[in-house]
Coordinates of C-alpha atoms and ligand atoms in Angstrom, one line a residue:
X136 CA 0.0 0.0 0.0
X137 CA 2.7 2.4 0.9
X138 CA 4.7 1.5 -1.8
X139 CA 2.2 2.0 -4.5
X140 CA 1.0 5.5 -2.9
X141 CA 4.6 6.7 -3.2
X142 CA 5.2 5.4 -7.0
X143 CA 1.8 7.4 -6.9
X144 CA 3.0 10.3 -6.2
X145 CA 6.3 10.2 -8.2
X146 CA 4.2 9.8 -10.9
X147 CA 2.6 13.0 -10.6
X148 CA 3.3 16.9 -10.3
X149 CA 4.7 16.5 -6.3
X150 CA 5.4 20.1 -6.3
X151 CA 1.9 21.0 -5.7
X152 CA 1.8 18.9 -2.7
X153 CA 3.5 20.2 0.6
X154 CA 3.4 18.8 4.3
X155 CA 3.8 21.9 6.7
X156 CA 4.4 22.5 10.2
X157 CA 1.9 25.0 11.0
X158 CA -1.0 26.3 12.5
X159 CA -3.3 26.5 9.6
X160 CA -5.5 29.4 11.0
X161 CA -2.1 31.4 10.0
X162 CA -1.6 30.5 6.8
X163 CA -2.0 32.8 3.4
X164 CA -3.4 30.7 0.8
X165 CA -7.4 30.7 -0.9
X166 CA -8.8 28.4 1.0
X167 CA -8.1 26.6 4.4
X168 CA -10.2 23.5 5.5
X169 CA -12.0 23.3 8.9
X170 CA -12.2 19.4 10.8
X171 CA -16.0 20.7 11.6
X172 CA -18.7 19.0 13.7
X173 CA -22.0 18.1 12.4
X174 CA -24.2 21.2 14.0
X175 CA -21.3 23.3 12.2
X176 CA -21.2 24.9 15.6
X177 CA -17.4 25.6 16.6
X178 CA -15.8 23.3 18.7
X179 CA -12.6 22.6 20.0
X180 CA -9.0 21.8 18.1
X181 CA -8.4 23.6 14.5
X182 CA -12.3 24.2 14.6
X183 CA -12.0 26.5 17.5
X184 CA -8.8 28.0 16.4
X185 CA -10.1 28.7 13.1
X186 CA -13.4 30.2 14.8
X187 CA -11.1 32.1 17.2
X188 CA -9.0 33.5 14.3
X189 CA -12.0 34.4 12.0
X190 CA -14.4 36.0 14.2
X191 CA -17.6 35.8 15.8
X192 CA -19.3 36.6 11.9
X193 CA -18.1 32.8 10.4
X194 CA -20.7 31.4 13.7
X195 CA -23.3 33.3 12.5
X196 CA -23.0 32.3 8.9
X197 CA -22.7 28.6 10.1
X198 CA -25.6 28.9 12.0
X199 CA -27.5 29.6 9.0
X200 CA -26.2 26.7 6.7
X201 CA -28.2 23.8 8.3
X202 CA -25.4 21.6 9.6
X203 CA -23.2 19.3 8.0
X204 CA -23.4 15.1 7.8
X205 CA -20.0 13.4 8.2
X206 CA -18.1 12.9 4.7
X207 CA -19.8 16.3 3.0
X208 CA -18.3 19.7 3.2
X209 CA -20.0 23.5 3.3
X210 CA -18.1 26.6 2.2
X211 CA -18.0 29.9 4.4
X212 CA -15.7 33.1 3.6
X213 CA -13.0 33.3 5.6
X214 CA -14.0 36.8 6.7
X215 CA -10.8 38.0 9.6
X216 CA -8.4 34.7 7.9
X217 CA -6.2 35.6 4.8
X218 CA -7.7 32.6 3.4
X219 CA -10.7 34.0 1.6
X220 CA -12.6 30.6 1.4
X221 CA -13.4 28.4 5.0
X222 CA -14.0 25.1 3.7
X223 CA -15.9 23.0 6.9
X224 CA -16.0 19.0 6.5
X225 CA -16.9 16.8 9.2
X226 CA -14.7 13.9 9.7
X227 CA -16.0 10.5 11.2
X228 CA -15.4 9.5 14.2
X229 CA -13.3 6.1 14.5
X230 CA -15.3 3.4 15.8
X231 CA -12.8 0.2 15.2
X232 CA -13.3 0.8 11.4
X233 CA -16.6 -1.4 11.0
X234 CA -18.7 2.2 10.3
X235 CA -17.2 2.6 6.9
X236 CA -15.2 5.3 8.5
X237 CA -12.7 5.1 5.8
X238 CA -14.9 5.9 2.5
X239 CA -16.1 8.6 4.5
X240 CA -12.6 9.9 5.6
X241 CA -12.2 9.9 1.3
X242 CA -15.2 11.7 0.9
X243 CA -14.2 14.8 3.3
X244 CA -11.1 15.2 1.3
X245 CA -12.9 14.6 -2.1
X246 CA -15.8 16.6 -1.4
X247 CA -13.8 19.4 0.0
X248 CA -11.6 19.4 -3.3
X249 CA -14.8 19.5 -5.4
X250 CA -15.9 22.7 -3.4
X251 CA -12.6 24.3 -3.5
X252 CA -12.6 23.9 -7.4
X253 CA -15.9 25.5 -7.5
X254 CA -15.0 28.5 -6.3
X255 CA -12.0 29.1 -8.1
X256 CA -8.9 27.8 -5.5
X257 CA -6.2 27.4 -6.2
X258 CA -4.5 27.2 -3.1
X259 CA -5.7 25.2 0.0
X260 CA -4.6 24.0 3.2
X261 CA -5.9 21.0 5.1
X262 CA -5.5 19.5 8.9
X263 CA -5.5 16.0 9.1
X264 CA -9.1 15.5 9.4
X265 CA -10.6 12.9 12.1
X266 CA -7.1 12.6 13.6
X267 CA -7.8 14.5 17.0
X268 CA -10.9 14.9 18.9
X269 CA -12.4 11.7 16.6
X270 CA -9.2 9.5 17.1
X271 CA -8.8 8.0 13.3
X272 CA -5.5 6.3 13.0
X273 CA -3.1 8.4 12.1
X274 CA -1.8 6.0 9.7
X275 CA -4.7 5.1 8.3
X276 CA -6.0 8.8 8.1
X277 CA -2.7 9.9 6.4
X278 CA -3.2 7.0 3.9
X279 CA -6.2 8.1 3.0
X280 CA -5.8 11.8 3.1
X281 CA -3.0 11.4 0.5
X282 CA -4.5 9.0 -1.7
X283 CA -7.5 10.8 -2.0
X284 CA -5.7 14.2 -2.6
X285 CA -3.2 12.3 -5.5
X286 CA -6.1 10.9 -7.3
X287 CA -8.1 14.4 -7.4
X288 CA -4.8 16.1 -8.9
X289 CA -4.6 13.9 -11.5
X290 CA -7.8 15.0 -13.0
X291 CA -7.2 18.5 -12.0
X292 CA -5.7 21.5 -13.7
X293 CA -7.0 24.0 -11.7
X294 CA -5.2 23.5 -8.1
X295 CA -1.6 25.0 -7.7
X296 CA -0.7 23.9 -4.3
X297 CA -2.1 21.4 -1.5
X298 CA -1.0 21.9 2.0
X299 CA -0.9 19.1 4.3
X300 CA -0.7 20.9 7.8
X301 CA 0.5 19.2 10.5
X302 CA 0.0 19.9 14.7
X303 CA 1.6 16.9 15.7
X304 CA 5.4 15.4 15.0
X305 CA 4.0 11.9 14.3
X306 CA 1.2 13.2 11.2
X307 CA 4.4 14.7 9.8
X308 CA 6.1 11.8 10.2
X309 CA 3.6 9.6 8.8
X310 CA 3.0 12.3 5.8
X311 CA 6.5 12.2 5.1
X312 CA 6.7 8.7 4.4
X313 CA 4.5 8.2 1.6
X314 CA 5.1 11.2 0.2
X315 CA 9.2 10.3 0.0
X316 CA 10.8 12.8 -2.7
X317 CA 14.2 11.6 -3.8
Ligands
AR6_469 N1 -3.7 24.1 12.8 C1 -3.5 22.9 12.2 N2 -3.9 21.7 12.7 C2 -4.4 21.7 14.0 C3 -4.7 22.9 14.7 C4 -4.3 24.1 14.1 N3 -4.4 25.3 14.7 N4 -5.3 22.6 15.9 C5 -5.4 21.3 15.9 N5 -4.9 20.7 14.8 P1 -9.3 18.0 15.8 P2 -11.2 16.0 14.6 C6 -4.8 19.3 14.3 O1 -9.6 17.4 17.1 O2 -10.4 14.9 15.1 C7 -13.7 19.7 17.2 O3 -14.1 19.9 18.5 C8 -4.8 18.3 15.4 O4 -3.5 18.1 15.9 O5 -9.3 19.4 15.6 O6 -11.6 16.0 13.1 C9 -14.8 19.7 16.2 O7 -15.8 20.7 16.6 C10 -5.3 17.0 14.7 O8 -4.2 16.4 14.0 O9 -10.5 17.5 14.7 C11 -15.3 18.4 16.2 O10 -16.3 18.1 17.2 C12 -6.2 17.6 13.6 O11 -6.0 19.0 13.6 C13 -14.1 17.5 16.5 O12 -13.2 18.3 17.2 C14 -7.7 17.3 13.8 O13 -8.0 17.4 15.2 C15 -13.4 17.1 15.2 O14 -12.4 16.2 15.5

């Protein structure tokens, strides 16, 4: 599996893939992606940091957009963020794997790319959805998150850069293994 992702990912533009340590709530690109709860109601982790660094205005405008279900994404502006576009997805929480948590780890990603191509972006930042609060394997939720993100590129011309944004040493880790530049 982790061989095949990385001849993957030689195989396509890896420039426009970059891990980063960061907090993502900082970071000037189009469009950063929010790990989101179902009521879309703020919370704690990168959602309440994102919350915290937008401003009171992006609760307001979630309030209004009906929720979320797990696997589907909503768009927001970014209003006080340099990132113009808040992209919310709600990961699933990890149950032992027998709640198809993995197709719907995908779908976050891919539904969050469809949205960002949408409206234009070309730039977007992502957290490693599911991986805190909702405790998906990191492995497992770095697998996924790169696979998903590879396979949209391929069919995309639109996106010029995809940050993978790491809080944590082992996430980076993990990232940088399968996606090994040499
Ligand atoms: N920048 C980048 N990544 C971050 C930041 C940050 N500022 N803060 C945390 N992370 P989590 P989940 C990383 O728990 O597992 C919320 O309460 C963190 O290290 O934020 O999808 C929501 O409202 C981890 O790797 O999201 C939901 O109820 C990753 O972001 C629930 O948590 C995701 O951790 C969602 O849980």
């Amino acid at each position: 599996m982790l061989f095949q992702l990385s001849l993957l990912v030689k195989s396509m533009n890896k420039d426009k893939i970059k891990i980063i340590n960061a907090d993502i709530t900082k970071l000037d690109v189009d469009a950063i992606v929010n790990a989101a709860n179902q009521a879309l109601c703020g919370g704690g982790g990168v959602d309440g940091a994102i919350h915290r660094a937008a401003g009171p205005e992006l609760l307001d405008v979630c309030k209004t957009l009906g929720g979320c279900n797990t696997g589907l994404a909503k768009r927001t502006p970014g209003f006080n963020l340099a990132a113009s576009h808040i992209i919310h997805t709600v990961g699933p929480v990890w149950y032992g794997g027998h709640k198809n948590e993995e197709d719907l780890l995908a779908s976050c990603y891919l539904e969050t790319l469809k949205l960002a191509s949408i409206h234009n972006v070309k730039s977007i930042a992502f957290p490693a959805i599911s991986t805190g609060a909702y405790r998906f394997p990191i492995k497992k939720a770095c697998d996924i998150a790169i696979k998903t993100i590879v396979e949209y590129l391929s069919s995309d011309n639109q996106l010029e850069r995809v940050l993978l944004v790491c809080f944590d040493a082992k996430i980076e880790r993990q990232y940088q293994k399968l996606l090994v530049i040499k």
